[in-house]
Amino acid sequence: MKTIDELLSEGVAGKRVFVRADLNVPLDGTTITDDGRIRAVVPTVKALADAGARVVVASHLGRPKGAPDPAFSLAPAAARLGELLGADVAFATGTVGESASSTVAGLADGQVAVVENLRFNAGETSKDDAERGAFADRLAALADVYVGDGFGAVHRKHASVFDLPARLPHYAGYLIATEVGVLRKLTDDVKRPYVVALGGAKVSDKLAVIDQLLGKADRILIGGGMAYTFLKAQGHEVGASLLQEDQIPAVQEYLERAEKNGVELVVPVDTLVAPEFPDMKAKTPGNPATVAVDAIPAGTLGLDIGPETRKLYASKLADAATVFWNGPMGVFEHPDYAEGTKAVAQALLDSPGFTVVGGGDSAAAVRTLGFDEQAFGHISTGGGASLEYLEGKTLPGLAALED
């Protein structure tokens, strides 16, 4: 795929450049609680603006129902982008139509505009090719060139990700080029030992990537809510912990295959349990108890890996040459259940190898828990996209950027 450096060498002064970014940031009302994804696209936007392009930034945010919804407006993200650029950023109250057209027409060379949430138009996410294509046609009218830089959306066959690049000269932005380069280090030329830490709530979200990793990784560490399905598959009682009963046969098969393939598939040896899920707003004490995984009391929920598991996982990461981590080890948003996730993050920092934090809640945890982002090898902006890449799937947004 062609990159933004090739575009810049061709010259962009006076050209309208459509940048498909990922500004899908978490909001508390209109307050952005984590601006990592906005900061990630700044190098691409700034390079284009500095070269004299008229930059049109577009993104989705949340899951509106194909119609305008003030709760999902990109206005706060546009304001934050302007702060990070140190320049005024115009904001169009529509994605296409009069507001978008007039806002883009009003740009001078080197100026930036953000158009409203792409998902306010049903054509963005439609499964009907014609409806998506019609929306892509309207987006194409806003620009002369397309730059894909929203890595967190490249696994979606959406109009602005898949259909629009076919209608304009297209290039990969700095973020996508970096993300793809990192993921190739995890698939094509892996330095070993290769250790993967997987957490998060549902084992069903990770089955396909575990399937692939059983032939590639040296060790797989399991945490988060998904761990209790693994424990149940091993014959342990898990109380009222999150459990996907229908996934137990698949997990049992993976445990057997891991042993056969010589892959260490490591599950918790102890866990923090409580009678009920913690109050996430008040952050009142959860009064957890630490128990061995073969002694989880009936009626209690497992909410984090325990201290012995933290030590075990740190030891399994200590000699890693390559590490991929996706998914927290527990309910890290509550201080009583953050230690497992902290321990894995710290183990990545202590590891001598190349460390990749696989986006999503893992990336949020790194920032929420106060770690230095620059100390990790790479923090991805797209958890779902990263996982699908590692599963070996063709990602529509990357395929659309190929020539």
Short mmCIF file of C-alpha atoms in Angstrom, two decimals:
data_model
loop_
_atom_site.label_atom_id
_atom_site.label_comp_id
_atom_site.label_asym_id
_atom_site.label_seq_id
_atom_site.Cartn_x
_atom_site.Cartn_y
_atom_site.Cartn_z
CA MET A 1 0.00 0.00 0.00
CA LYS A 2 1.09 3.56 -0.66
CA THR A 3 1.89 5.63 2.41
CA ILE A 4 1.40 9.23 3.37
CA ASP A 5 5.09 9.91 2.73
CA GLU A 6 4.53 9.10 -0.94
CA LEU A 7 1.53 11.43 -0.98
CA LEU A 8 3.52 14.24 0.60
CA SER A 9 6.31 13.77 -1.92
CA GLU A 10 3.76 14.19 -4.71
CA GLY A 11 2.54 17.44 -3.17
CA VAL A 12 -0.74 18.15 -1.40
CA ALA A 13 -0.90 21.94 -1.25
CA GLY A 14 -4.44 23.07 -2.03
CA LYS A 15 -5.78 19.52 -2.21
CA ARG A 16 -8.72 18.38 -0.08
CA VAL A 17 -7.49 15.32 1.82
CA PHE A 18 -10.06 13.13 3.54
CA VAL A 19 -8.53 11.49 6.62
CA ARG A 20 -10.53 8.58 7.99
CA ALA A 21 -9.44 8.75 11.63
CA ASP A 22 -10.55 6.90 14.75
CA LEU A 23 -11.79 9.55 17.18
CA ASN A 24 -14.00 7.03 18.98
CA VAL A 25 -13.04 8.23 22.44
CA PRO A 26 -14.83 7.54 25.75
CA LEU A 27 -16.99 10.42 26.94
CA ASP A 28 -18.43 11.39 30.31
CA GLY A 29 -21.11 13.69 29.00
CA THR A 30 -19.04 15.99 26.80
CA THR A 31 -15.78 15.37 28.67
CA ILE A 32 -13.23 13.10 27.01
CA THR A 33 -11.86 10.64 29.56
CA ASP A 34 -9.10 9.17 27.34
CA ASP A 35 -7.79 11.09 24.33
CA GLY A 36 -5.30 8.44 23.18
CA ARG A 37 -6.97 7.82 19.85
CA ILE A 38 -7.07 11.53 19.03
CA ARG A 39 -3.38 11.93 19.86
CA ALA A 40 -2.61 8.94 17.64
CA VAL A 41 -3.87 10.65 14.48
CA VAL A 42 -2.20 14.02 15.14
CA PRO A 43 1.07 13.19 13.28
CA THR A 44 -0.83 12.43 10.07
CA VAL A 45 -3.13 15.45 10.28
CA LYS A 46 -0.29 17.80 11.19
CA ALA A 47 1.96 16.58 8.38
CA LEU A 48 -0.80 17.13 5.82
CA ALA A 49 -1.75 20.55 7.18
CA ASP A 50 1.88 21.66 7.34
CA ALA A 51 2.24 20.67 3.68
CA GLY A 52 -0.70 22.91 2.72
CA ALA A 53 -3.48 20.35 2.41
CA ARG A 54 -7.07 21.18 3.26
CA VAL A 55 -7.66 18.37 5.73
CA VAL A 56 -11.12 16.85 6.25
CA VAL A 57 -11.15 14.52 9.26
CA ALA A 58 -13.96 12.00 9.67
CA SER A 59 -14.68 9.32 12.24
CA HIS A 60 -17.38 7.38 14.03
CA LEU A 61 -18.08 7.61 17.74
CA GLY A 62 -20.14 5.07 19.65
CA ARG A 63 -23.10 3.24 18.16
CA PRO A 64 -25.81 5.71 17.15
CA LYS A 65 -28.68 4.19 15.22
CA GLY A 66 -27.94 5.70 11.81
CA ALA A 67 -29.37 9.09 12.77
CA PRO A 68 -28.08 12.19 14.61
CA ASP A 69 -27.77 11.75 18.37
CA PRO A 70 -26.23 14.57 20.44
CA ALA A 71 -24.81 12.05 22.91
CA PHE A 72 -22.45 10.81 20.18
CA SER A 73 -21.40 14.13 18.64
CA LEU A 74 -17.78 14.49 17.58
CA ALA A 75 -17.73 18.13 18.70
CA PRO A 76 -15.65 17.38 21.85
CA ALA A 77 -13.17 15.36 19.79
CA ALA A 78 -12.87 18.17 17.24
CA ALA A 79 -12.14 20.65 20.01
CA ARG A 80 -9.49 18.36 21.52
CA LEU A 81 -7.88 17.81 18.11
CA GLY A 82 -7.59 21.57 17.76
CA GLU A 83 -5.90 21.80 21.16
CA LEU A 84 -3.40 19.12 20.23
CA LEU A 85 -2.66 20.73 16.87
CA GLY A 86 -2.42 24.19 18.38
CA ALA A 87 -4.72 25.49 15.65
CA ASP A 88 -8.39 26.19 15.06
CA VAL A 89 -10.33 23.20 13.75
CA ALA A 90 -13.60 23.86 11.97
CA PHE A 91 -16.52 21.61 12.79
CA ALA A 92 -19.33 20.64 10.43
CA THR A 93 -22.58 19.76 12.16
CA GLY A 94 -23.34 17.27 9.39
CA THR A 95 -21.30 14.47 7.85
CA VAL A 96 -22.48 15.24 4.33
CA GLY A 97 -24.86 17.89 3.05
CA GLU A 98 -24.80 21.68 3.34
CA SER A 99 -22.90 22.01 6.61
CA ALA A 100 -20.14 19.63 5.51
CA SER A 101 -19.88 21.08 2.01
CA SER A 102 -19.72 24.70 3.17
CA THR A 103 -17.27 23.92 5.97
CA VAL A 104 -14.90 22.13 3.61
CA ALA A 105 -15.30 24.83 0.95
CA GLY A 106 -14.30 27.40 3.56
CA LEU A 107 -10.95 25.77 4.31
CA ALA A 108 -7.78 27.53 3.25
CA ASP A 109 -4.52 25.69 2.58
CA GLY A 110 -3.20 24.17 5.81
CA GLN A 111 -6.51 24.28 7.65
CA VAL A 112 -8.39 21.36 9.24
CA ALA A 113 -12.07 20.51 9.61
CA VAL A 114 -13.86 17.67 11.36
CA VAL A 115 -17.22 16.49 10.02
CA GLU A 116 -19.88 15.06 12.30
CA ASN A 117 -20.14 11.40 13.29
CA LEU A 118 -20.15 9.14 10.22
CA ARG A 119 -22.60 6.77 11.88
CA PHE A 120 -25.26 9.49 11.96
CA ASN A 121 -25.87 8.29 8.40
CA ALA A 122 -27.25 4.76 7.98
CA GLY A 123 -25.20 4.32 4.82
CA GLU A 124 -21.96 4.15 6.80
CA THR A 125 -22.64 0.78 8.39
CA SER A 126 -25.21 -0.63 5.96
CA LYS A 127 -24.79 -4.23 4.83
CA ASP A 128 -26.33 -3.22 1.49
CA ASP A 129 -23.52 -2.47 -0.98
CA ALA A 130 -25.60 0.06 -2.91
CA GLU A 131 -26.58 2.04 0.19
CA ARG A 132 -23.00 2.08 1.43
CA GLY A 133 -21.77 3.05 -2.01
CA ALA A 134 -24.21 5.94 -2.28
CA PHE A 135 -22.96 7.33 1.03
CA ALA A 136 -19.35 6.85 -0.09
CA ASP A 137 -20.14 8.84 -3.25
CA ARG A 138 -21.30 11.77 -1.12
CA LEU A 139 -18.19 11.56 1.05
CA ALA A 140 -15.97 11.42 -2.04
CA ALA A 141 -17.43 14.74 -3.19
CA LEU A 142 -15.75 16.37 -0.19
CA ALA A 143 -12.21 15.41 -1.16
CA ASP A 144 -9.55 14.85 -3.79
CA VAL A 145 -7.48 12.27 -1.89
CA TYR A 146 -8.14 9.64 0.79
CA VAL A 147 -5.86 8.80 3.71
CA GLY A 148 -6.81 5.85 5.88
CA ASP A 149 -5.58 6.29 9.44
CA GLY A 150 -8.38 4.88 11.60
CA PHE A 151 -6.82 1.56 12.53
CA GLY A 152 -9.51 0.85 15.12
CA ALA A 153 -12.08 0.60 12.30
CA VAL A 154 -10.18 -1.28 9.58
CA HIS A 155 -11.89 -4.57 10.45
CA ARG A 156 -15.27 -3.02 9.53
CA LYS A 157 -16.69 -3.13 6.01
CA HIS A 158 -18.07 0.39 6.32
CA ALA A 159 -18.50 3.07 3.68
CA SER A 160 -15.73 5.37 4.88
CA VAL A 161 -13.35 2.47 5.49
CA PHE A 162 -13.96 0.13 2.58
CA ASP A 163 -15.96 1.83 -0.20
CA LEU A 164 -14.55 5.37 -0.14
CA PRO A 165 -10.89 4.45 -0.88
CA ALA A 166 -12.04 2.87 -4.17
CA ARG A 167 -13.36 6.25 -5.26
CA LEU A 168 -10.26 8.35 -4.57
CA PRO A 169 -6.47 8.04 -4.76
CA HIS A 170 -5.70 6.37 -1.45
CA TYR A 171 -2.82 6.17 1.01
CA ALA A 172 -2.12 4.79 4.46
CA GLY A 173 -1.50 7.32 7.23
CA TYR A 174 1.31 7.10 9.76
CA LEU A 175 -0.80 5.31 12.37
CA ILE A 176 -1.96 2.50 10.09
CA ALA A 177 1.55 2.05 8.68
CA THR A 178 2.90 1.74 12.21
CA GLU A 179 0.17 -0.62 13.38
CA VAL A 180 0.63 -2.95 10.42
CA GLY A 181 4.39 -2.94 10.87
CA VAL A 182 4.00 -3.94 14.52
CA LEU A 183 1.49 -6.69 13.78
CA ARG A 184 3.82 -8.18 11.20
CA LYS A 185 6.39 -8.56 13.99
CA LEU A 186 3.81 -10.69 15.79
CA THR A 187 3.03 -12.89 12.79
CA ASP A 188 5.79 -13.00 10.18
CA ASP A 189 9.14 -12.79 11.97
CA VAL A 190 8.52 -13.45 15.66
CA LYS A 191 11.40 -13.39 18.11
CA ARG A 192 11.04 -16.06 20.81
CA PRO A 193 9.99 -16.80 23.46
CA TYR A 194 6.68 -15.35 22.25
CA VAL A 195 4.26 -14.85 25.16
CA VAL A 196 0.63 -13.75 24.82
CA ALA A 197 -1.48 -12.52 27.75
CA LEU A 198 -5.22 -12.54 27.10
CA GLY A 199 -7.90 -11.18 29.39
CA GLY A 200 -11.25 -9.46 29.13
CA ALA A 201 -14.74 -10.62 29.85
CA LYS A 202 -15.76 -13.20 27.26
CA VAL A 203 -13.77 -16.19 26.09
CA SER A 204 -15.91 -16.23 22.93
CA ASP A 205 -14.27 -12.95 21.88
CA LYS A 206 -10.84 -14.59 21.98
CA LEU A 207 -11.46 -18.13 20.70
CA ALA A 208 -10.38 -17.48 17.13
CA VAL A 209 -7.15 -15.76 18.14
CA ILE A 210 -6.35 -18.53 20.66
CA ASP A 211 -6.90 -21.04 17.86
CA GLN A 212 -4.27 -19.28 15.75
CA LEU A 213 -1.86 -18.68 18.62
CA LEU A 214 -1.79 -22.36 19.59
CA GLY A 215 0.38 -22.82 16.54
CA LYS A 216 2.51 -19.71 17.01
CA ALA A 217 2.94 -18.64 20.65
CA ASP A 218 5.20 -20.34 23.19
CA ARG A 219 3.03 -19.37 26.17
CA ILE A 220 -0.53 -18.07 26.53
CA LEU A 221 -1.57 -16.54 29.86
CA ILE A 222 -5.30 -16.37 30.57
CA GLY A 223 -6.95 -13.80 32.87
CA GLY A 224 -10.03 -11.63 33.22
CA GLY A 225 -13.59 -12.90 33.17
CA MET A 226 -12.74 -15.40 30.45
CA ALA A 227 -10.47 -17.28 32.87
CA TYR A 228 -13.44 -18.76 34.73
CA THR A 229 -14.60 -20.65 31.65
CA PHE A 230 -11.10 -22.16 31.44
CA LEU A 231 -11.22 -23.05 35.13
CA LYS A 232 -14.64 -24.64 34.72
CA ALA A 233 -13.30 -26.60 31.75
CA GLN A 234 -10.60 -27.96 34.07
CA GLY A 235 -13.25 -29.15 36.50
CA HIS A 236 -13.23 -26.31 39.04
CA GLU A 237 -16.36 -24.74 40.49
CA VAL A 238 -16.41 -20.99 39.82
CA GLY A 239 -19.28 -19.79 41.99
CA ALA A 240 -21.18 -16.91 40.43
CA SER A 241 -18.23 -15.83 38.27
CA LEU A 242 -18.70 -14.92 34.63
CA LEU A 243 -19.05 -18.18 32.75
CA GLN A 244 -19.78 -19.12 29.15
CA GLU A 245 -21.01 -22.69 29.50
CA ASP A 246 -21.42 -23.11 25.74
CA GLN A 247 -17.71 -22.44 25.21
CA ILE A 248 -16.47 -25.15 27.59
CA PRO A 249 -16.07 -27.85 24.88
CA ALA A 250 -13.97 -25.49 22.73
CA VAL A 251 -11.84 -24.51 25.72
CA GLN A 252 -11.28 -28.16 26.65
CA GLU A 253 -10.14 -28.85 23.10
CA TYR A 254 -7.72 -25.91 23.24
CA LEU A 255 -6.29 -27.11 26.56
CA GLU A 256 -5.66 -30.53 25.02
CA ARG A 257 -4.17 -29.08 21.82
CA ALA A 258 -1.89 -26.75 23.76
CA GLU A 259 -0.43 -29.71 25.63
CA LYS A 260 -0.03 -31.65 22.41
CA ASN A 261 1.67 -28.70 20.65
CA GLY A 262 4.00 -27.92 23.54
CA VAL A 263 2.38 -24.54 24.16
CA GLU A 264 2.14 -23.45 27.79
CA LEU A 265 -1.48 -22.43 28.32
CA VAL A 266 -1.41 -20.94 31.82
CA VAL A 267 -4.54 -20.22 33.88
CA PRO A 268 -4.85 -18.55 37.31
CA VAL A 269 -3.95 -20.45 40.47
CA ASP A 270 -5.73 -18.02 42.78
CA THR A 271 -8.33 -15.28 42.42
CA LEU A 272 -9.97 -12.36 44.23
CA VAL A 273 -13.64 -13.00 44.94
CA ALA A 274 -16.49 -10.93 46.39
CA PRO A 275 -20.21 -11.51 47.00
CA GLU A 276 -21.23 -8.89 44.46
CA PHE A 277 -19.91 -6.74 41.63
CA PRO A 278 -18.27 -3.56 42.97
CA ASP A 279 -19.83 -0.09 42.82
CA MET A 280 -17.92 1.39 39.91
CA LYS A 281 -18.98 5.00 40.50
CA ALA A 282 -18.61 5.35 44.24
CA LYS A 283 -15.53 3.07 44.28
CA THR A 284 -16.62 1.85 47.71
CA PRO A 285 -14.49 -1.00 49.12
CA GLY A 286 -15.34 -4.35 47.60
CA ASN A 287 -13.93 -6.35 50.53
CA PRO A 288 -12.43 -9.05 48.34
CA ALA A 289 -11.08 -12.35 49.59
CA THR A 290 -8.21 -14.25 48.00
CA VAL A 291 -8.88 -17.94 47.38
CA ALA A 292 -7.30 -20.76 45.43
CA VAL A 293 -9.08 -21.52 42.17
CA ASP A 294 -10.18 -24.88 43.51
CA ALA A 295 -11.85 -23.22 46.51
CA ILE A 296 -14.08 -20.48 45.04
CA PRO A 297 -17.07 -20.20 47.40
CA ALA A 298 -20.56 -20.66 45.98
CA GLY A 299 -22.27 -17.34 45.31
CA THR A 300 -19.06 -15.31 44.94
CA LEU A 301 -17.67 -13.69 41.80
CA GLY A 302 -14.08 -13.84 40.66
CA LEU A 303 -12.99 -10.26 39.90
CA ASP A 304 -9.20 -10.33 39.53
CA ILE A 305 -6.26 -12.71 39.46
CA GLY A 306 -4.72 -13.31 42.88
CA PRO A 307 -1.21 -12.53 44.19
CA GLU A 308 0.24 -15.96 43.40
CA THR A 309 -1.06 -15.74 39.84
CA ARG A 310 0.48 -12.28 39.50
CA LYS A 311 3.87 -13.71 40.48
CA LEU A 312 3.40 -16.67 38.16
CA TYR A 313 2.47 -14.51 35.18
CA ALA A 314 5.37 -12.12 35.84
CA SER A 315 7.75 -15.09 35.80
CA LYS A 316 6.27 -16.32 32.51
CA LEU A 317 6.83 -12.88 30.95
CA ALA A 318 10.31 -12.31 32.39
CA ASP A 319 12.30 -13.88 29.53
CA ALA A 320 9.93 -13.02 26.68
CA ALA A 321 11.45 -11.68 23.47
CA THR A 322 7.99 -10.79 22.12
CA VAL A 323 4.84 -10.04 24.15
CA PHE A 324 1.29 -9.32 23.04
CA TRP A 325 -1.23 -8.36 25.71
CA ASN A 326 -4.94 -7.89 25.04
CA GLY A 327 -7.53 -7.62 27.81
CA PRO A 328 -7.33 -6.69 31.49
CA MET A 329 -6.82 -9.32 34.17
CA GLY A 330 -9.69 -8.07 36.31
CA VAL A 331 -12.09 -5.20 36.95
CA PHE A 332 -9.20 -2.74 36.84
CA GLU A 333 -11.47 0.32 36.98
CA HIS A 334 -12.04 -0.41 40.68
CA PRO A 335 -8.96 -0.05 42.93
CA ASP A 336 -9.66 -3.31 44.78
CA TYR A 337 -9.39 -5.28 41.54
CA ALA A 338 -6.67 -3.44 39.64
CA GLU A 339 -3.59 -5.24 40.96
CA GLY A 340 -3.69 -8.11 38.47
CA THR A 341 -3.77 -5.77 35.49
CA LYS A 342 -1.07 -3.60 37.08
CA ALA A 343 1.12 -6.65 37.58
CA VAL A 344 0.88 -7.71 33.93
CA ALA A 345 1.53 -4.15 32.72
CA GLN A 346 4.57 -3.92 34.99
CA ALA A 347 5.81 -7.30 33.79
CA LEU A 348 5.66 -6.02 30.23
CA LEU A 349 7.75 -3.03 31.24
CA ASP A 350 10.26 -5.31 32.97
CA SER A 351 10.43 -7.67 30.01
CA PRO A 352 13.53 -7.36 27.81
CA GLY A 353 11.52 -8.04 24.68
CA PHE A 354 9.29 -6.17 22.23
CA THR A 355 6.01 -5.45 24.02
CA VAL A 356 2.68 -4.74 22.34
CA VAL A 357 -0.42 -3.63 24.22
CA GLY A 358 -3.31 -4.70 22.00
CA GLY A 359 -5.65 -1.75 22.21
CA GLY A 360 -9.11 -1.55 23.74
CA ASP A 361 -9.39 -1.92 27.50
CA SER A 362 -5.71 -2.85 27.79
CA ALA A 363 -4.64 0.50 26.36
CA ALA A 364 -7.16 2.27 28.59
CA ALA A 365 -5.79 0.41 31.61
CA VAL A 366 -2.23 1.50 30.86
CA ARG A 367 -3.31 5.13 30.90
CA THR A 368 -5.81 4.83 33.77
CA LEU A 369 -3.31 3.10 36.01
CA GLY A 370 -0.65 5.74 35.41
CA PHE A 371 1.95 3.86 33.37
CA ASP A 372 4.30 5.66 30.99
CA GLU A 373 2.94 4.87 27.53
CA GLN A 374 6.32 5.51 25.92
CA ALA A 375 7.88 2.70 27.94
CA PHE A 376 5.97 0.04 26.00
CA GLY A 377 7.07 -1.09 22.56
CA HIS A 378 3.70 -0.21 21.07
CA ILE A 379 0.19 0.54 22.27
CA SER A 380 -2.37 -0.27 19.61
CA THR A 381 -5.41 1.91 19.00
CA GLY A 382 -7.53 -1.01 17.79
CA GLY A 383 -8.19 -4.00 20.00
CA GLY A 384 -10.69 -5.70 17.69
CA ALA A 385 -8.64 -4.94 14.59
CA SER A 386 -5.46 -6.27 16.21
CA LEU A 387 -7.15 -9.52 17.22
CA GLU A 388 -8.66 -10.08 13.77
CA TYR A 389 -5.26 -9.45 12.15
CA LEU A 390 -3.69 -12.06 14.44
CA GLU A 391 -6.54 -14.44 13.60
CA GLY A 392 -5.39 -14.24 9.99
CA LYS A 393 -8.51 -12.50 8.73
CA THR A 394 -8.51 -10.09 5.79
CA LEU A 395 -9.33 -6.65 7.19
CA PRO A 396 -11.53 -4.67 4.76
CA GLY A 397 -9.95 -1.31 5.55
CA LEU A 398 -6.43 -2.60 4.89
CA ALA A 399 -7.46 -4.46 1.75
CA ALA A 400 -9.02 -1.24 0.43
CA LEU A 401 -5.70 0.58 0.77
CA GLU A 402 -3.83 -1.97 -1.32
CA ASP A 403 -3.27 -1.15 -4.97
#
